[in-house]
Amino acid sequence: MPITFLSNIQNSFIIDTFFTCYFSIRALKLLEVSDERLAAGVSGNLHLEEAFLYVLEQFRKTYVCEHIQKISLVYEVLKKNLGLQDENALLTVFVRKIITNLKFWWREERLFDATLALLNELSLGYSAARRIISLPDIQLLLNNHTGECFEFLSSIADLNAMHSRTMFYVSITRLMCVDFNDDESTFLSFMQPLSDNVRQICDVFAMSTTGVDQEQVKRAVIGLCRDIRGIAIACHMKSVYSMLFDWLYPNVFNIMLRSVELWADCSTVMSAVLKLLVELCQNRQQRLQFEMSSCSAVLLFREASKIICSFGERLLALPEVAPENAYKERYKHIASCFSALKMSLSGGYVPFGVFRLYGDTCLQEALSTFMKLFMAIPSQDFHSYQKVTQSFYSLLECVAFDNIAYLSNVQPELFITILKYIQEGAVSLDGPVVNASCATLDILLNYLYRRITQNTHPRVHVGSEPEGEECIRALEAHPTVLSETLVVMLDALLFDEVKCRWSMSRPLLGLILLQESAFQQWKMELIAQYPQEKRASFEEAFTGLMDGVDRNLSVRNKDIFTQNLVLFRKRMYEVIRGTSTPVIQPVQSTSDMMS
């Protein structure tokens, strides 16, 4: 019986393989005929082409994918009927179909994207990529990715097709790196088509704008930025990225800066330029850890600062746009600037101390632009766009962590505005925003607690901006801002289903120590809402909250407070469940609390 069962499985497998081969052979024969007609100038059938790609993708998943044992029966049938000797011959069919679609079907977005997705999958597989790179068709593609060979790479292509150029260059750059071996000549040969484009754009910018087709130049810049972004995404090795940066500097950065100066009001150009800047500043797999003798990291940040500051200056001078277009034409680009600056500050590859040491103000200018762009977003719009809020709060956390002295010197009204936005972020429904807001608040409270309780003079560190008094003046002018934050966070922790309790617990101790009277007032008003027989239990819970907690903001002390807070919430809920009052009423306003 077991032998019969095994035999049935084998028979079923052979039958499935037979039908797979049968249909694949017919599809591949029809594919060959269709491609010959396309090459002869006869229009093809879009639905049939989509079916071809579906067959190739399913065949790839079954017989070409990584970690799948090759089935000799399939290749025997393919050899007998199509003359495909081995997997390399089959991959040649895949590659030729991809190249054919890139040439003839680039105007059909769905088919074009599916073709690029297939190319991307083939470039991701280790064994498939190593086989593909040796094929003559792929070598031809790597050496001839020009607008003359592929129209979607030319400046006449529409903007929808240009969106796909990034993925195209991610895939072919990944293939180029398979047998790269840090050969600079191979890299420069691969980059030659883009080098020609860079030279042409630089020549146009050097000329008078009279008689120049501005739209054509814009398309050229958009295409170039999208192409380079795809290459940068695939350059995750330090050696390759170093070659890329040497190729970029200074001409490509000059093109980006000049584009910002000329077309800050053009959303499509700014989107391409700023997305490229974000990618260049991202330290993927420590690729930006340049050699100690290299100044590339400093140069990269200086160029990024120039572009961000130039864009910010021109954006703020532009007239207002309709509310329905505000995100596309303004806020999206502001978020990209925030992301690029955040990548630079958190990447760990720029020695920021050298800028002030040698009188370079690029860091201060970039931070000032950050604050100006932040204030340019109306408060009613700020939390409506997730990308804007997440990029802002993550950047603010980086600024607070490494440049707290800068925040201590901002104008009092701006400092209070930042604290109010942090308060809103701390009780947001967006997890990353809550984490970043609470981390920023924790850093600020550590700093303020030291300044207020220890009466120390502002510190001065070599290479860093001196600490200022503006933050202290801001709190003196707005004494309720911290108490309001304390009440809002306590109410959220006790009465709402918050997701990031640990993050919210970290700054809470600092708020309690800095606003003890406000905390006691909140506590008394809360307890007063309940019957007399429950108040002793509440008092016990509050006593346990501060049990073993010292009057400092050390990490160990915060850990103890966080543990106590977990038990505090549990005890409070136990007391609440035993009362007839259905809901605890949170303290409504700090003005009542402080009166």
Coordinates of C-alpha atoms in Angstrom, one line a residue:
M1 CA 0.0 0.0 0.0
P2 CA 2.7 2.6 0.8
I3 CA 4.5 1.7 -2.5
T4 CA 1.3 2.3 -4.4
F5 CA 0.7 5.6 -2.6
L6 CA 4.3 6.7 -3.5
S7 CA 3.8 5.6 -7.0
N8 CA 0.6 7.7 -7.3
I9 CA 2.5 10.8 -6.1
Q10 CA 5.2 10.2 -8.6
N11 CA 2.7 9.7 -11.4
S12 CA 0.9 12.9 -10.4
F13 CA 4.2 14.8 -10.3
I14 CA 5.1 13.5 -13.8
I15 CA 1.7 14.5 -15.2
D16 CA 1.9 18.0 -13.7
T17 CA 5.4 18.4 -15.1
F18 CA 4.3 17.1 -18.5
F19 CA 1.4 19.7 -18.7
T20 CA 3.7 22.4 -17.5
C21 CA 6.2 21.6 -20.3
Y22 CA 3.4 21.3 -22.9
F23 CA 1.9 24.7 -22.2
S24 CA 5.3 26.4 -21.7
I25 CA 6.6 25.1 -25.0
R26 CA 3.5 26.4 -26.8
A27 CA 3.7 29.8 -25.0
L28 CA 7.5 30.1 -25.7
K29 CA 7.0 29.3 -29.4
L30 CA 4.2 31.9 -29.6
L31 CA 6.3 34.4 -27.7
E32 CA 9.1 34.0 -30.3
V33 CA 6.7 34.6 -33.2
S34 CA 5.2 37.7 -31.4
D35 CA 8.6 39.2 -30.8
E36 CA 9.6 38.7 -34.4
R37 CA 6.5 40.6 -35.5
L38 CA 7.3 43.4 -33.1
A39 CA 10.8 43.7 -34.5
A40 CA 9.3 43.8 -38.0
G41 CA 7.1 46.8 -37.1
V42 CA 3.9 44.9 -36.6
S43 CA 1.9 46.0 -33.5
G44 CA 1.4 43.4 -30.8
N45 CA -1.4 42.4 -28.5
L46 CA -1.2 43.9 -25.0
H47 CA -3.2 41.2 -23.3
L48 CA -1.1 38.5 -25.0
E49 CA 2.1 40.2 -23.8
E50 CA 0.8 40.3 -20.3
A51 CA 0.1 36.6 -20.5
F52 CA 3.6 35.9 -21.8
L53 CA 5.1 37.7 -18.7
Y54 CA 2.8 35.7 -16.4
V55 CA 4.0 32.4 -17.9
L56 CA 7.6 33.5 -17.6
E57 CA 7.2 34.6 -14.0
Q58 CA 5.5 31.4 -13.0
F59 CA 8.1 29.3 -14.7
R60 CA 10.8 31.3 -13.0
K61 CA 9.3 30.7 -9.6
T62 CA 9.2 27.0 -10.2
Y63 CA 12.3 26.2 -12.2
V64 CA 14.7 29.1 -12.0
C65 CA 14.1 30.4 -8.4
E66 CA 16.8 30.0 -5.7
H67 CA 17.0 26.9 -3.6
I68 CA 14.8 24.9 -6.0
Q69 CA 16.3 21.7 -7.4
K70 CA 16.3 21.7 -11.2
I71 CA 14.1 19.0 -12.7
S72 CA 15.9 17.2 -15.5
L73 CA 12.6 16.1 -17.2
V74 CA 11.7 19.8 -17.8
Y75 CA 15.0 20.6 -19.5
E76 CA 14.9 17.4 -21.5
V77 CA 11.6 18.4 -23.0
L78 CA 12.7 22.0 -23.6
K79 CA 15.8 20.7 -25.3
K80 CA 13.9 18.4 -27.5
N81 CA 11.2 20.8 -28.6
L82 CA 12.9 24.3 -28.4
G83 CA 16.6 23.5 -28.5
L84 CA 17.1 25.0 -25.0
Q85 CA 20.1 23.1 -23.8
D86 CA 20.2 24.2 -20.2
E87 CA 19.2 26.9 -17.7
N88 CA 21.4 29.5 -19.3
A89 CA 19.6 29.0 -22.6
L90 CA 16.3 29.4 -20.8
L91 CA 17.5 32.6 -19.1
T92 CA 18.5 33.9 -22.5
V93 CA 14.8 33.7 -23.5
F94 CA 13.9 35.6 -20.3
V95 CA 16.4 38.3 -21.0
R96 CA 15.6 38.7 -24.6
K97 CA 11.9 39.1 -23.8
I98 CA 12.7 41.7 -21.1
I99 CA 14.8 43.7 -23.6
T100 CA 12.1 43.4 -26.3
N101 CA 9.5 44.8 -23.9
L102 CA 11.8 47.6 -22.8
K103 CA 12.2 48.6 -26.4
F104 CA 8.6 48.3 -27.7
W105 CA 6.2 48.4 -24.7
W106 CA 7.5 51.2 -22.5
R107 CA 4.4 53.3 -23.1
E108 CA 2.2 50.6 -21.5
E109 CA 2.7 51.3 -17.8
R110 CA 1.3 48.1 -16.4
L111 CA 3.2 45.8 -18.8
F112 CA 6.4 47.9 -18.5
D113 CA 6.3 47.7 -14.7
A114 CA 5.7 43.9 -14.8
T115 CA 8.7 43.6 -17.1
L116 CA 10.9 45.5 -14.8
A117 CA 9.6 43.5 -11.8
L118 CA 10.8 40.3 -13.6
L119 CA 14.2 41.8 -14.3
N120 CA 14.4 42.8 -10.7
E121 CA 13.6 39.3 -9.5
L122 CA 16.2 37.8 -11.7
S123 CA 18.8 40.3 -10.4
L124 CA 18.0 39.4 -6.8
G125 CA 18.7 35.7 -7.1
Y126 CA 22.3 34.9 -6.5
S127 CA 22.7 31.9 -8.9
A128 CA 20.4 33.4 -11.5
A129 CA 22.2 36.7 -11.4
R130 CA 25.6 35.1 -11.8
R131 CA 24.3 33.2 -14.8
I132 CA 22.6 36.2 -16.3
I133 CA 25.6 38.5 -16.1
S134 CA 27.5 36.2 -18.4
L135 CA 24.9 36.3 -21.2
P136 CA 25.8 38.5 -24.2
D137 CA 22.4 40.1 -24.2
I138 CA 22.9 41.4 -20.6
Q139 CA 26.4 42.6 -21.4
L140 CA 24.9 44.5 -24.4
L141 CA 22.3 46.0 -22.1
L142 CA 24.9 47.1 -19.5
N143 CA 26.9 48.8 -22.1
N144 CA 24.1 50.4 -24.1
H145 CA 21.5 51.8 -21.7
T146 CA 21.0 55.0 -23.7
G147 CA 18.1 56.9 -25.0
E148 CA 19.0 55.8 -28.6
C149 CA 18.6 52.2 -27.7
F150 CA 15.7 52.5 -25.3
E151 CA 13.3 55.4 -25.8
F152 CA 12.1 55.4 -22.2
L153 CA 15.6 56.5 -21.2
S154 CA 15.4 59.6 -23.5
S155 CA 14.1 63.0 -22.6
I156 CA 11.1 62.5 -24.9
A157 CA 9.6 59.8 -22.6
D158 CA 6.6 60.9 -20.6
L159 CA 6.9 61.4 -16.8
N160 CA 5.0 58.1 -16.1
A161 CA 7.7 56.1 -17.9
M162 CA 10.4 58.1 -16.0
H163 CA 9.0 56.8 -12.7
S164 CA 10.1 53.3 -13.7
R165 CA 13.7 54.3 -14.6
T166 CA 14.7 54.1 -11.0
M167 CA 13.8 50.4 -10.8
F168 CA 15.5 49.7 -14.1
Y169 CA 18.8 51.1 -12.8
V170 CA 18.5 49.4 -9.5
S171 CA 18.3 46.0 -11.3
I172 CA 21.1 46.6 -13.9
T173 CA 23.4 48.1 -11.3
R174 CA 22.9 45.1 -9.1
L175 CA 23.8 42.9 -12.0
M176 CA 26.8 45.0 -12.8
C177 CA 28.1 44.6 -9.2
V178 CA 27.9 40.7 -9.4
D179 CA 31.4 40.4 -11.0
F180 CA 32.5 43.9 -10.2
N181 CA 35.6 43.2 -8.1
D182 CA 36.1 46.9 -7.4
D183 CA 37.2 47.5 -11.0
E184 CA 36.9 51.3 -11.6
S185 CA 37.1 50.9 -15.3
T186 CA 34.1 48.7 -15.3
F187 CA 32.2 51.2 -13.2
L188 CA 33.1 54.2 -15.4
S189 CA 32.2 52.2 -18.6
F190 CA 28.8 51.4 -17.0
M191 CA 28.3 55.1 -16.1
Q192 CA 29.4 56.5 -19.5
P193 CA 25.8 57.0 -20.8
L194 CA 25.0 59.0 -17.7
S195 CA 28.3 60.9 -17.9
D196 CA 27.3 62.1 -21.4
N197 CA 23.9 63.3 -20.0
V198 CA 25.6 65.1 -17.2
R199 CA 28.0 66.9 -19.6
Q200 CA 25.1 67.9 -21.9
I201 CA 23.1 69.3 -19.0
C202 CA 26.1 71.2 -17.6
D203 CA 26.7 72.7 -21.0
V204 CA 23.1 73.9 -21.2
F205 CA 23.3 75.5 -17.7
A206 CA 26.5 77.2 -18.7
M207 CA 24.7 78.8 -21.7
S208 CA 22.3 81.7 -21.6
T209 CA 18.7 80.4 -21.1
T210 CA 17.5 82.3 -24.1
G211 CA 16.6 79.8 -26.9
V212 CA 16.8 76.8 -24.6
D213 CA 13.7 74.5 -24.3
Q214 CA 13.1 74.6 -20.6
E215 CA 10.8 71.7 -20.6
Q216 CA 13.3 69.5 -22.4
V217 CA 16.0 70.4 -19.8
K218 CA 13.6 69.7 -17.0
R219 CA 12.9 66.3 -18.4
A220 CA 16.6 65.6 -18.8
V221 CA 17.2 66.6 -15.1
I222 CA 14.3 64.5 -13.9
G223 CA 15.5 61.5 -15.9
L224 CA 19.1 61.9 -14.7
C225 CA 18.1 62.1 -11.0
R226 CA 15.8 59.1 -11.2
D227 CA 18.6 57.1 -13.0
I228 CA 21.2 58.0 -10.4
R229 CA 18.9 57.3 -7.5
G230 CA 18.4 53.8 -8.8
I231 CA 22.2 53.3 -9.1
A232 CA 22.6 54.7 -5.6
I233 CA 20.0 52.3 -4.1
A234 CA 22.0 49.3 -5.5
C235 CA 25.4 50.7 -4.4
H236 CA 25.3 49.3 -0.9
M237 CA 29.0 48.4 -0.8
K238 CA 31.4 51.1 0.5
S239 CA 33.8 50.6 -2.4
V240 CA 31.1 51.0 -5.1
Y241 CA 29.5 54.0 -3.3
S242 CA 32.9 55.7 -3.0
M243 CA 33.3 55.4 -6.8
L244 CA 29.8 56.7 -7.3
F245 CA 30.4 59.7 -5.0
D246 CA 33.7 60.6 -6.9
W247 CA 31.7 60.4 -10.1
L248 CA 28.9 62.6 -8.7
Y249 CA 31.1 65.4 -7.2
P250 CA 30.9 68.2 -8.2
N251 CA 29.0 68.2 -11.5
V252 CA 25.8 66.3 -10.4
F253 CA 25.5 68.3 -7.2
N254 CA 25.9 71.5 -9.2
I255 CA 23.0 70.3 -11.5
M256 CA 20.9 69.5 -8.5
L257 CA 21.6 72.9 -6.9
R258 CA 21.0 74.8 -10.1
S259 CA 17.7 73.0 -10.7
V260 CA 16.5 74.0 -7.2
E261 CA 17.5 77.6 -8.0
L262 CA 15.6 77.6 -11.3
W263 CA 12.6 75.4 -10.7
A264 CA 11.8 75.4 -7.0
D265 CA 8.1 75.8 -8.1
C266 CA 8.1 72.8 -10.3
S267 CA 6.9 69.8 -8.3
T268 CA 8.1 67.1 -10.7
V269 CA 11.7 68.4 -10.8
M270 CA 11.9 69.0 -7.0
S271 CA 10.5 65.5 -6.3
A272 CA 13.3 63.9 -8.4
V273 CA 16.1 66.1 -7.0
L274 CA 15.1 65.8 -3.4
K275 CA 14.5 62.0 -3.5
L276 CA 17.9 61.6 -5.0
L277 CA 19.4 63.7 -2.2
V278 CA 17.6 61.6 0.5
E279 CA 19.1 58.4 -1.1
L280 CA 22.6 59.8 -1.3
C281 CA 22.5 60.8 2.4
Q282 CA 21.3 57.4 3.5
N283 CA 24.0 55.3 5.1
R284 CA 22.9 51.9 3.8
Q285 CA 25.0 49.1 5.3
Q286 CA 27.6 51.6 6.4
R287 CA 28.4 52.5 2.8
L288 CA 29.2 56.1 3.8
Q289 CA 31.9 55.1 6.3
F290 CA 34.7 56.6 4.0
E291 CA 38.4 56.1 4.7
M292 CA 40.0 58.3 7.3
S293 CA 41.9 60.2 4.6
S294 CA 38.7 61.0 2.7
C295 CA 36.8 64.2 3.0
S296 CA 33.8 62.8 1.0
A297 CA 31.5 62.7 4.1
V298 CA 32.1 66.4 4.8
L299 CA 31.6 67.3 1.1
L300 CA 28.4 65.3 0.9
F301 CA 26.9 67.2 3.9
R302 CA 28.0 70.5 2.6
E303 CA 26.3 69.9 -0.8
A304 CA 23.2 68.6 0.9
S305 CA 23.1 71.7 3.1
K306 CA 23.4 73.9 0.1
I307 CA 20.6 72.2 -1.7
I308 CA 18.3 72.2 1.3
C309 CA 18.9 75.8 2.2
S310 CA 18.5 77.0 -1.4
F311 CA 15.3 75.1 -1.7
G312 CA 13.9 76.3 1.6
E313 CA 14.8 79.9 0.7
R314 CA 13.0 79.8 -2.6
L315 CA 10.0 77.7 -1.3
L316 CA 9.3 80.2 1.4
A317 CA 9.3 83.0 -1.2
L318 CA 6.7 81.3 -3.4
P319 CA 3.1 82.4 -3.3
E320 CA 0.6 80.2 -1.5
V321 CA -1.1 77.3 -3.3
A322 CA -4.6 76.0 -3.2
P323 CA -5.2 73.7 -0.2
E324 CA -5.8 70.7 -2.4
N325 CA -2.4 71.1 -4.0
A326 CA -0.5 72.0 -0.8
Y327 CA 0.9 68.5 -0.2
K328 CA 2.0 67.8 -3.7
E329 CA 3.6 71.1 -4.4
R330 CA 4.9 72.0 -0.9
Y331 CA 4.6 69.6 2.0
K332 CA 5.9 66.5 0.2
H333 CA 9.2 68.3 -0.7
I334 CA 9.5 69.7 2.8
A335 CA 9.2 66.2 4.1
S336 CA 12.0 65.1 1.7
C337 CA 14.3 67.9 3.1
F338 CA 13.5 66.7 6.6
S339 CA 14.4 63.1 5.6
A340 CA 17.7 64.1 3.9
L341 CA 18.8 66.1 6.9
K342 CA 17.7 63.3 9.3
M343 CA 19.7 60.8 7.3
S344 CA 22.8 63.1 7.5
L345 CA 22.5 63.7 11.3
S346 CA 21.8 60.1 12.2
G347 CA 24.1 58.4 9.7
G348 CA 27.2 58.6 11.9
Y349 CA 29.5 59.4 9.1
V350 CA 29.8 63.2 9.3
P351 CA 32.2 64.8 11.9
F352 CA 30.0 67.8 12.6
G353 CA 32.4 69.3 15.0
V354 CA 34.8 70.3 12.3
F355 CA 32.3 72.7 10.7
R356 CA 32.2 75.1 13.6
L357 CA 35.9 74.5 14.4
Y358 CA 36.8 75.8 10.9
G359 CA 34.1 78.5 10.7
D360 CA 31.8 76.6 8.3
T361 CA 28.1 77.4 9.0
C362 CA 26.5 74.8 6.8
L363 CA 25.1 72.9 9.8
Q364 CA 23.6 75.9 11.5
E365 CA 22.1 77.0 8.2
A366 CA 20.6 73.6 7.6
L367 CA 19.1 73.6 11.0
S368 CA 17.7 77.1 10.6
T369 CA 16.1 76.1 7.3
F370 CA 14.6 73.1 9.1
M371 CA 12.9 75.4 11.6
K372 CA 11.7 77.8 8.9
L373 CA 10.2 75.0 6.8
F374 CA 8.6 73.6 9.9
M375 CA 6.9 76.9 10.8
A376 CA 5.8 77.3 7.2
I377 CA 3.3 74.4 7.6
P378 CA 0.0 75.5 9.1
S379 CA -0.9 73.7 12.3
Q380 CA -4.2 72.5 10.9
D381 CA -2.3 70.7 8.0
F382 CA 0.6 69.4 10.0
H383 CA -0.9 66.2 11.4
S384 CA -2.9 65.5 8.3
Y385 CA 0.0 64.1 6.3
Q386 CA 1.8 61.1 7.9
K387 CA 5.0 61.5 5.8
V388 CA 5.4 65.1 7.0
T389 CA 4.8 64.3 10.7
Q390 CA 7.0 61.2 10.8
S391 CA 9.9 63.0 9.0
F392 CA 9.6 66.0 11.3
Y393 CA 9.5 64.2 14.6
S394 CA 12.3 61.8 13.6
L395 CA 14.5 64.7 12.5
L396 CA 13.7 66.7 15.7
E397 CA 14.8 63.7 17.8
C398 CA 18.2 63.7 15.9
V399 CA 18.6 67.5 16.4
A400 CA 17.8 67.2 20.1
F401 CA 20.2 64.2 20.6
D402 CA 23.2 65.8 18.9
N403 CA 22.4 69.5 18.8
I404 CA 20.6 70.3 22.0
A405 CA 22.6 73.6 22.3
Y406 CA 21.0 74.7 19.0
L407 CA 17.5 74.2 20.5
S408 CA 18.5 76.1 23.6
N409 CA 19.2 79.1 21.5
V410 CA 16.1 79.3 19.3
Q411 CA 13.6 82.1 20.0
P412 CA 11.4 81.5 23.0
E413 CA 8.2 81.5 20.9
L414 CA 9.7 78.9 18.6
F415 CA 10.8 76.8 21.6
I416 CA 7.3 76.8 23.1
T417 CA 5.8 75.9 19.7
I418 CA 8.2 72.9 19.5
L419 CA 7.2 71.8 23.0
K420 CA 3.5 72.0 22.0
Y421 CA 4.0 70.0 18.9
I422 CA 5.9 67.4 20.9
Q423 CA 3.0 67.2 23.3
E424 CA 0.6 66.5 20.4
G425 CA 3.0 63.9 19.0
A426 CA 3.4 62.1 22.3
V427 CA -0.3 61.3 22.4
S428 CA -0.6 60.6 18.6
L429 CA -2.1 57.4 17.2
D430 CA 1.0 57.0 15.0
G431 CA 3.6 54.7 16.7
P432 CA 6.7 56.2 15.1
V433 CA 5.6 59.7 15.9
V434 CA 4.9 58.8 19.6
N435 CA 8.3 57.1 20.0
A436 CA 10.2 60.0 18.4
S437 CA 8.2 62.7 20.3
C438 CA 8.7 61.0 23.6
A439 CA 12.4 60.4 23.0
T440 CA 12.8 64.1 22.0
L441 CA 10.9 65.2 25.1
D442 CA 13.0 63.0 27.3
I443 CA 16.2 64.6 25.9
L444 CA 14.9 68.1 26.4
L445 CA 13.8 67.3 30.0
N446 CA 17.1 65.9 30.9
Y447 CA 18.7 69.1 29.6
L448 CA 16.2 71.4 31.3
Y449 CA 16.4 69.5 34.6
R450 CA 20.2 69.9 34.7
R451 CA 19.9 73.6 33.8
I452 CA 17.1 74.4 36.2
T453 CA 17.9 72.3 39.3
Q454 CA 21.7 72.5 39.3
N455 CA 21.9 76.3 38.5
T456 CA 24.8 75.5 36.2
H457 CA 26.2 77.9 33.7
P458 CA 25.7 77.1 30.1
R459 CA 28.3 74.6 28.9
V460 CA 30.7 75.3 26.1
H461 CA 32.2 72.4 24.1
V462 CA 35.0 72.7 21.6
G463 CA 33.5 72.6 18.1
S464 CA 29.9 72.9 19.4
E465 CA 27.5 75.8 19.6
P466 CA 27.4 77.4 23.1
E467 CA 24.3 76.7 25.2
G468 CA 21.9 79.5 25.4
E469 CA 19.4 81.0 27.8
E470 CA 16.5 81.3 25.4
C471 CA 14.9 78.0 26.4
I472 CA 14.9 79.0 30.1
R473 CA 13.4 82.4 29.2
A474 CA 10.7 80.5 27.2
L475 CA 9.7 78.4 30.2
E476 CA 9.6 81.5 32.4
A477 CA 7.3 83.3 29.9
H478 CA 5.1 80.2 29.6
P479 CA 5.1 78.5 33.0
T480 CA 2.2 76.2 32.2
V481 CA 3.5 74.5 29.1
L482 CA 5.3 71.6 30.9
S483 CA 2.4 71.1 33.3
E484 CA 0.0 70.9 30.4
T485 CA 2.2 68.3 28.8
L486 CA 2.3 66.3 32.1
V487 CA -1.5 66.3 32.4
V488 CA -2.0 65.3 28.8
M489 CA 0.4 62.4 29.0
L490 CA -0.9 61.2 32.4
D491 CA -4.5 61.2 31.1
A492 CA -3.4 59.3 28.0
L493 CA -1.6 56.7 29.9
L494 CA -4.4 56.1 32.4
F495 CA -7.5 56.6 30.3
D496 CA -6.5 55.8 26.7
E497 CA -5.3 52.6 25.0
V498 CA -1.8 53.8 24.1
K499 CA 0.6 51.5 22.2
C500 CA 3.9 53.0 23.2
R501 CA 3.7 52.9 27.0
W502 CA 7.4 52.4 27.5
S503 CA 8.3 55.4 25.3
M504 CA 5.7 57.6 27.1
S505 CA 7.0 56.5 30.5
R506 CA 10.6 57.8 29.9
P507 CA 9.9 61.5 29.9
L508 CA 7.1 61.3 32.5
L509 CA 9.5 61.2 35.4
G510 CA 11.2 64.4 34.3
L511 CA 7.9 66.1 34.0
I512 CA 6.9 65.0 37.5
L513 CA 10.2 66.2 39.0
L514 CA 10.0 69.5 37.3
Q515 CA 6.3 70.0 37.9
E516 CA 5.7 68.5 41.4
S517 CA 3.0 70.9 42.4
A518 CA 1.1 70.3 39.1
F519 CA 1.4 66.6 39.6
Q520 CA 0.0 66.8 43.2
Q521 CA -2.9 69.0 42.0
W522 CA -3.7 66.5 39.3
K523 CA -3.6 63.7 41.8
M524 CA -5.9 65.4 44.3
E525 CA -8.5 66.3 41.6
L526 CA -8.4 62.8 40.3
I527 CA -8.9 61.2 43.7
A528 CA -11.7 63.7 44.6
Q529 CA -13.9 62.2 41.8
Y530 CA -14.3 59.0 43.8
P531 CA -16.0 57.9 47.0
Q532 CA -14.2 58.3 50.3
E533 CA -13.8 54.5 50.7
K534 CA -11.8 54.3 47.5
R535 CA -9.4 57.2 48.2
A536 CA -7.1 55.2 50.5
S537 CA -6.5 52.7 47.6
F538 CA -5.7 55.5 45.2
E539 CA -3.2 57.0 47.7
E540 CA -1.5 53.6 48.0
A541 CA -1.2 53.4 44.2
F542 CA 0.3 56.8 44.0
T543 CA 2.7 56.0 46.8
G544 CA 3.8 52.9 44.9
L545 CA 4.4 54.9 41.8
M546 CA 7.3 56.8 43.4
D547 CA 8.6 53.9 45.5
G548 CA 12.3 53.6 45.2
V549 CA 12.6 56.5 42.8
D550 CA 15.3 59.1 43.5
R551 CA 15.3 62.7 42.5
N552 CA 17.4 62.3 39.4
L553 CA 16.9 61.4 35.7
S554 CA 19.5 58.6 35.5
V555 CA 18.7 55.6 33.2
R556 CA 18.5 53.3 36.2
N557 CA 16.1 55.6 38.0
K558 CA 13.8 55.8 34.9
D559 CA 13.8 52.0 34.7
I560 CA 12.5 51.8 38.3
F561 CA 9.9 54.4 37.5
T562 CA 8.8 52.6 34.4
Q563 CA 8.4 49.4 36.3
N564 CA 6.4 51.2 39.0
L565 CA 4.2 52.8 36.3
V566 CA 3.1 49.4 35.0
L567 CA 2.0 48.3 38.5
F568 CA 0.4 51.8 39.1
R569 CA -1.8 51.4 36.0
K570 CA -2.8 47.9 37.1
R571 CA -3.7 49.0 40.6
M572 CA -5.6 52.0 39.4
Y573 CA -7.7 49.8 37.1
E574 CA -8.4 47.4 40.0
V575 CA -9.7 50.3 42.1
I576 CA -11.7 51.6 39.2
R577 CA -13.4 48.3 38.5
G578 CA -14.6 48.2 42.1
T579 CA -16.5 51.5 41.9
S580 CA -19.9 52.5 40.6
T581 CA -18.4 55.4 38.6
P582 CA -18.3 54.2 35.0
V583 CA -15.4 56.4 33.7
I584 CA -12.7 58.4 35.3
Q585 CA -12.9 62.0 34.3
P586 CA -9.5 63.4 33.3
V587 CA -8.4 66.8 34.4
Q588 CA -9.8 69.1 31.8
S589 CA -7.3 72.0 31.7
T590 CA -4.2 73.1 33.4
S591 CA -5.5 76.6 33.8
D592 CA -8.0 75.2 36.3
M593 CA -5.4 73.0 37.8
M594 CA -2.9 75.9 38.3
S595 CA -5.4 78.4 39.6

